[in-house]
Amino acid sequence: MLQDTSFAIHPGKEKQNQKALIYQDVGKVKQYKRTGNGFLFICENAQVAILFYTNSIVRIVMNPKGEPQLDKSKVVVANPEQLLIKEQIINDTIMLKTNRIKLHVQKAPFRLKVTDRRGRNLLVEGARGMAFRENGEVAVWKEMDKDDHFYGFGEKTGHLNKRGERYEMWNTDVYAPHNPETDPLYESIPYFMTLRQGKAHGVFFDNTFRTVFDLKKSDSYYTFSAEGGQLDYYILAGPEPKAVIEQYTYLTGKMPLPPKWAIGYHQSRYSYETEKEVRQLATTFIEKDIPLDVIHLDIHYMDGYRVFTFDHDKFPNPEQLIKELHDMGIRVVPIVDPGVKKDVEYKTYREGVLKDLFCKYIEGEIFYGDVWPGTSAFPDFTDQKVRKWWGEQHTFYTDIGIEGIWNDMNEPAVFNETKTMDVTVMHRNDGEQTTHRELHNVYGFLMGKATYEGLKEQLNGKRPFLLTRAGFAGVQRYAAVWTGDNRSFWEHLQMSLPMVMNLGLSGIPFTGPDVGGFAHDTNGELIVRWTQVGAFTPYFRNHSAIGTVYQEPWQFGGKHEEIMRKYIQMRYIWMPQIYSLFHEASTKGLPVMRPLLLEFPNDKKTYNLNDQFMIGDNVMIAPILAPSVTDRAVYMPKGEWVEIETGKTYAGEQTHLIHAELDVLPIFVKRGTAIMQTEWMSNVKKSPENMSMHVFAGALNESYRFIFYDDDGETFAYENGAYLKLELEVTCSEHGVEVTVVNEQGEYDPLYKEIKLNVIGLARNQKVKINGASRINIV
Ligand code: GLC
């Protein structure tokens, strides 16, 4: 409107715009000083701090406004270690060295180059380095090698390799179709990994403002920038892709070990609307021998979408319902959104207002936005007092036996033009008033923290489960992530693979899409193929939207139902293997579902392999991802691969044509390795009584080590030793297959008293030998 007034020719306007657009370089180093692991460079136009965390992790902080502030992180859990850092001045360059990385700080102007001890370039600033704009923006330019491939960035559409893309981080509720150019989505993970000729390094940009990563503008450099705050980033030296993830999760934390039920099969729908419907659903699963661990309750369970209430007409006795289901081994996970309905007769709202817990403008007005319940207020999770209060509200659920919560709309989503809260809302931020513009991206993360910590406190030693839509770097510490409102399109099944793989490379191992597709109508063939993939994605939930066809596993009858049963049961057969991988995720940060490049970083054919994935380091899945297709090309990386369905062996480093009728998911296990399995169960209520170790005999001289981990799957007793951890080694040679118990730890007593060894593909002259004993004998 102002464009139509004299304001359009305001004298200050033109000048202001131009000035705001110019990037100001940090300039020359005027002086620098050292304190312990840290170095402070006073440059002409800004100050830069360099702080070493470990021999392989260094943090760079540029503040255009004064001394870099090192205590601003919302997510980093690590502190700098005691280190030996060598300092050396060569001409115009100051060298700072650990035994892993070398920083070359050029003084005039300040330019940073980071190499590893072998001289491999990690980050190189060339003509341009760090800079800022008058409008508060901070940015950095880095050279891009022609062989650089990029991964990570959390939840993004498109292919596995992100070179040539531009991504924004701004948590957004996107219902409109997710297509390759839809960006941003719900999660902000300002982190990526670069892979160049088999070696990797990473960058974590710890800035909660809207950030942009531009790998598109040029082929010779890339940039990352933020709308405000400091240019605060960490360089992770790798050198293997796995090492980068370990370094990243050293900083941002690892996922807690999930309860086993949470890695079982989940059934959801927007919404199962009555107690009767939920009961019927549960009994149908049992009658049909389809395993089920969790039923989700979407927004219709509430009274007018008021969180922490039940609609008592539709759910007259939730406590009884939860108990009955629990006796059947089925958990209920209700949805909890952040929006609290503005209604003075509603306790949560009244309490929030009276105790001053909602997000407000600086002038003192509460921010109201429209969400499912209509006009709503939003708890200010940036404040410890509010987080505690929110956590405590969950006794409403835990008192009646609920152990898991589903957080949605926590970007936060608001039904308005901007899709979210007004960016001028002022958060309490534990005493340091901060705008929503700065803290928007951590709103969901902090809601997750409040919820997880509240649940943990209330569950008396049981492990909570939290599912979230929005999050920030570090979200893995509190929640599993599902990838939001996808659609029942084959394209979305295809896209879910690189998305989940990149989430895994971004430190978030527990993720998955809505199996079958959320919006749009699914069909028998699509949901069968999607369920096959779902059986091996870390998070496995079938969910669909209001108004779409129902998509429970039996809705398409006949062979479709039979095949879905087979794959949901298969998830339980594979549970010991998958659970051991979750244990690895909780200790090392490594993903359960992996792109092939994580295991074969030297194999260029894996660098953008979108339609195959690995479970752990030895199982490869190559699903069918298109309609009417029953043959596909499968790339086999190094090694020999046994197809489970046919027992056929395929040579590695070649592409093979594989046949897979609708009832077959192509699964391959690397020869010379092993997997752990049990029998299928209707859910994890029953502990396994049998355990098998399947060894795929190899002929070459090779050995393979892995860890089989088990515990009660439900409590934190494992923290006090109640677990079983067997480190096993399989050695194959021409003469035989040897299985060795290398190490045994823990005191957990499972129901199975032995592990049955099954050797597949043993040659006639090969003998089987078992070395070493454990409490749980291998027989
Ligand atoms: C959002 C969620 C979806 C949920 C719906 C109703 O669209 O992404 O999963 O079913 O809200 O709560």
Short mmCIF file of C-alpha atoms in Angstrom, two decimals, residues 194-397:
data_model
loop_
_atom_site.label_atom_id
_atom_site.label_comp_id
_atom_site.label_asym_id
_atom_site.label_seq_id
_atom_site.Cartn_x
_atom_site.Cartn_y
_atom_site.Cartn_z
CA THR A 194 31.27 -33.41 2.35
CA LEU A 195 32.60 -36.56 0.73
CA ARG A 196 35.54 -36.27 -1.61
CA GLN A 197 37.30 -39.32 -2.98
CA GLY A 198 36.37 -41.53 -0.09
CA LYS A 199 37.22 -39.07 2.68
CA ALA A 200 34.68 -36.99 4.53
CA HIS A 201 34.44 -33.95 6.71
CA GLY A 202 31.51 -32.05 8.14
CA VAL A 203 30.21 -28.63 9.12
CA PHE A 204 27.67 -27.86 11.83
CA PHE A 205 26.40 -24.30 11.63
CA ASP A 206 25.06 -23.63 15.12
CA ASN A 207 22.75 -20.73 14.40
CA THR A 208 19.03 -20.84 15.11
CA PHE A 209 17.99 -17.98 12.81
CA ARG A 210 16.78 -18.68 9.30
CA THR A 211 19.90 -20.06 7.60
CA VAL A 212 20.71 -20.75 3.96
CA PHE A 213 23.15 -23.26 2.46
CA ASP A 214 23.89 -22.49 -1.14
CA LEU A 215 25.62 -25.21 -3.16
CA LYS A 216 23.92 -24.06 -6.32
CA LYS A 217 25.10 -20.61 -7.22
CA SER A 218 28.56 -21.68 -8.24
CA ASP A 219 30.48 -24.78 -9.09
CA SER A 220 33.64 -23.55 -7.44
CA TYR A 221 32.41 -22.29 -4.08
CA TYR A 222 29.52 -22.69 -1.65
CA THR A 223 28.20 -20.46 1.08
CA PHE A 224 26.25 -20.67 4.26
CA SER A 225 24.63 -17.71 5.89
CA ALA A 226 22.15 -16.68 8.57
CA GLU A 227 19.70 -13.86 8.93
CA GLY A 228 21.26 -12.83 12.23
CA GLY A 229 23.37 -13.91 15.17
CA GLN A 230 26.96 -15.04 14.99
CA LEU A 231 28.66 -17.03 12.30
CA ASP A 232 29.18 -19.93 14.66
CA TYR A 233 30.21 -23.22 13.11
CA TYR A 234 32.13 -26.41 13.84
CA ILE A 235 34.44 -28.24 11.48
CA LEU A 236 34.42 -32.01 11.87
CA ALA A 237 37.51 -33.58 10.40
CA GLY A 238 36.26 -37.13 9.76
CA PRO A 239 38.06 -38.64 7.85
CA GLU A 240 35.50 -41.44 7.31
CA PRO A 241 31.83 -40.55 6.87
CA LYS A 242 31.10 -42.56 10.03
CA ALA A 243 33.65 -40.57 11.97
CA VAL A 244 31.92 -37.35 10.89
CA ILE A 245 28.60 -38.59 12.29
CA GLU A 246 30.29 -39.64 15.51
CA GLN A 247 31.86 -36.18 15.78
CA TYR A 248 28.59 -34.43 15.00
CA THR A 249 26.69 -36.47 17.60
CA TYR A 250 29.50 -35.94 20.08
CA LEU A 251 28.48 -32.28 19.84
CA THR A 252 24.71 -32.55 19.56
CA GLY A 253 24.09 -35.76 21.46
CA LYS A 254 22.90 -39.25 20.68
CA MET A 255 19.46 -40.78 20.71
CA PRO A 256 18.50 -42.61 23.88
CA LEU A 257 17.93 -46.34 23.55
CA PRO A 258 14.25 -46.57 22.54
CA PRO A 259 11.79 -48.93 24.15
CA LYS A 260 11.44 -52.01 21.93
CA TRP A 261 7.75 -51.38 21.44
CA ALA A 262 8.57 -48.10 19.72
CA ILE A 263 10.50 -49.94 17.02
CA GLY A 264 7.60 -52.30 16.43
CA TYR A 265 4.72 -51.61 14.07
CA HIS A 266 2.55 -48.51 14.63
CA GLN A 267 -0.92 -48.01 13.23
CA SER A 268 -2.32 -44.52 12.92
CA ARG A 269 -5.10 -42.61 11.22
CA TYR A 270 -6.36 -39.06 11.32
CA SER A 271 -8.34 -40.16 13.26
CA TYR A 272 -9.57 -43.28 15.00
CA GLU A 273 -12.42 -41.40 16.53
CA THR A 274 -13.99 -43.57 19.22
CA GLU A 275 -13.07 -46.11 21.85
CA LYS A 276 -15.08 -48.64 19.93
CA GLU A 277 -13.12 -48.04 16.77
CA VAL A 278 -9.81 -48.35 18.61
CA ARG A 279 -10.85 -51.62 20.27
CA GLN A 280 -12.04 -53.02 17.01
CA LEU A 281 -8.77 -52.04 15.38
CA ALA A 282 -6.72 -53.78 18.05
CA THR A 283 -8.74 -56.98 17.91
CA THR A 284 -8.61 -57.08 14.13
CA PHE A 285 -4.81 -57.03 14.27
CA ILE A 286 -4.83 -59.89 16.75
CA GLU A 287 -7.38 -61.95 14.84
CA LYS A 288 -5.46 -61.51 11.65
CA ASP A 289 -2.05 -62.37 13.13
CA ILE A 290 -0.65 -59.01 12.14
CA PRO A 291 1.76 -57.76 14.78
CA LEU A 292 1.00 -54.39 16.35
CA ASP A 293 2.71 -52.49 19.13
CA VAL A 294 1.19 -49.02 18.95
CA ILE A 295 -2.07 -47.30 18.06
CA HIS A 296 -1.92 -43.53 17.66
CA LEU A 297 -4.73 -41.24 18.67
CA ASP A 298 -4.94 -38.21 16.43
CA ILE A 299 -6.69 -34.94 17.31
CA HIS A 300 -10.25 -36.31 17.49
CA TYR A 301 -9.66 -37.96 20.87
CA MET A 302 -9.66 -34.54 22.51
CA ASP A 303 -12.48 -32.39 23.70
CA GLY A 304 -12.60 -29.69 21.03
CA TYR A 305 -8.88 -30.26 20.31
CA ARG A 306 -7.93 -29.13 23.79
CA VAL A 307 -4.66 -30.83 24.71
CA PHE A 308 -4.69 -32.80 27.99
CA THR A 309 -8.38 -33.68 27.63
CA PHE A 310 -10.45 -36.56 26.26
CA ASP A 311 -13.76 -36.18 24.50
CA HIS A 312 -15.83 -38.15 26.97
CA ASP A 313 -18.63 -38.92 24.54
CA LYS A 314 -16.24 -40.68 22.20
CA PHE A 315 -13.78 -41.92 24.81
CA PRO A 316 -15.88 -42.43 27.97
CA ASN A 317 -13.25 -44.50 29.78
CA PRO A 318 -9.77 -43.96 28.38
CA GLU A 319 -8.09 -45.51 31.40
CA GLN A 320 -9.95 -48.77 30.91
CA LEU A 321 -9.23 -48.72 27.18
CA ILE A 322 -5.52 -48.15 27.69
CA LYS A 323 -5.40 -50.94 30.24
CA GLU A 324 -7.21 -53.41 28.00
CA LEU A 325 -4.92 -52.61 25.13
CA HIS A 326 -1.87 -52.79 27.36
CA ASP A 327 -2.93 -56.28 28.41
CA MET A 328 -2.97 -57.18 24.73
CA GLY A 329 0.55 -55.73 24.44
CA ILE A 330 -0.58 -52.62 22.55
CA ARG A 331 0.39 -49.09 23.57
CA VAL A 332 -1.53 -45.93 22.84
CA VAL A 333 0.32 -42.82 21.71
CA PRO A 334 -1.84 -39.66 21.69
CA ILE A 335 -1.05 -36.54 19.73
CA VAL A 336 -0.18 -33.36 21.66
CA ASP A 337 0.10 -30.08 19.78
CA PRO A 338 1.52 -26.91 21.33
CA GLY A 339 -1.54 -24.69 20.70
CA VAL A 340 -3.65 -24.28 23.86
CA LYS A 341 -7.23 -23.23 23.11
CA LYS A 342 -8.18 -19.77 24.29
CA ASP A 343 -11.00 -20.67 26.61
CA VAL A 344 -11.29 -19.36 30.15
CA GLU A 345 -13.20 -22.47 31.16
CA TYR A 346 -10.29 -24.69 30.17
CA LYS A 347 -7.83 -25.38 32.94
CA THR A 348 -4.65 -25.54 30.87
CA TYR A 349 -5.38 -22.21 29.26
CA ARG A 350 -6.32 -20.56 32.56
CA GLU A 351 -3.21 -21.87 34.25
CA GLY A 352 -1.01 -20.78 31.35
CA VAL A 353 -2.36 -17.25 31.56
CA LEU A 354 -2.36 -16.98 35.33
CA LYS A 355 1.15 -18.39 35.69
CA ASP A 356 2.36 -16.33 32.74
CA LEU A 357 3.56 -19.23 30.58
CA PHE A 358 2.51 -18.30 27.05
CA CYS A 359 4.51 -16.59 24.32
CA LYS A 360 4.00 -12.85 24.37
CA TYR A 361 4.90 -9.65 22.61
CA ILE A 362 7.30 -7.36 24.39
CA GLU A 363 4.41 -5.08 25.27
CA GLY A 364 2.89 -7.89 27.30
CA GLU A 365 0.12 -9.12 24.98
CA ILE A 366 -0.17 -12.89 24.52
CA PHE A 367 0.38 -14.07 20.95
CA TYR A 368 -2.71 -15.84 19.65
CA GLY A 369 -2.78 -17.93 16.52
CA ASP A 370 -5.34 -20.11 14.85
CA VAL A 371 -4.77 -23.87 14.92
CA TRP A 372 -7.06 -26.94 15.24
CA PRO A 373 -8.84 -25.70 18.40
CA GLY A 374 -9.35 -22.20 16.94
CA THR A 375 -7.69 -19.22 18.63
CA SER A 376 -4.84 -20.57 20.75
CA ALA A 377 -1.95 -19.49 22.93
CA PHE A 378 1.49 -21.14 22.73
CA PRO A 379 3.63 -22.16 25.70
CA ASP A 380 7.01 -20.48 25.74
CA PHE A 381 9.24 -23.55 25.78
CA THR A 382 12.36 -21.40 25.79
CA ASP A 383 11.84 -21.00 29.53
CA GLN A 384 12.73 -23.71 32.02
CA LYS A 385 9.70 -22.90 34.18
CA VAL A 386 7.40 -23.38 31.20
CA ARG A 387 9.12 -26.60 30.12
CA LYS A 388 8.70 -27.99 33.59
CA TRP A 389 5.03 -27.04 33.71
CA TRP A 390 4.41 -28.54 30.28
CA GLY A 391 6.19 -31.73 31.25
CA GLU A 392 4.06 -31.98 34.39
CA GLN A 393 0.84 -31.69 32.38
CA HIS A 394 1.67 -35.10 30.95
CA THR A 395 0.68 -36.83 34.17
CA PHE A 396 -2.74 -36.53 32.54
CA TYR A 397 -1.54 -39.26 30.17
#
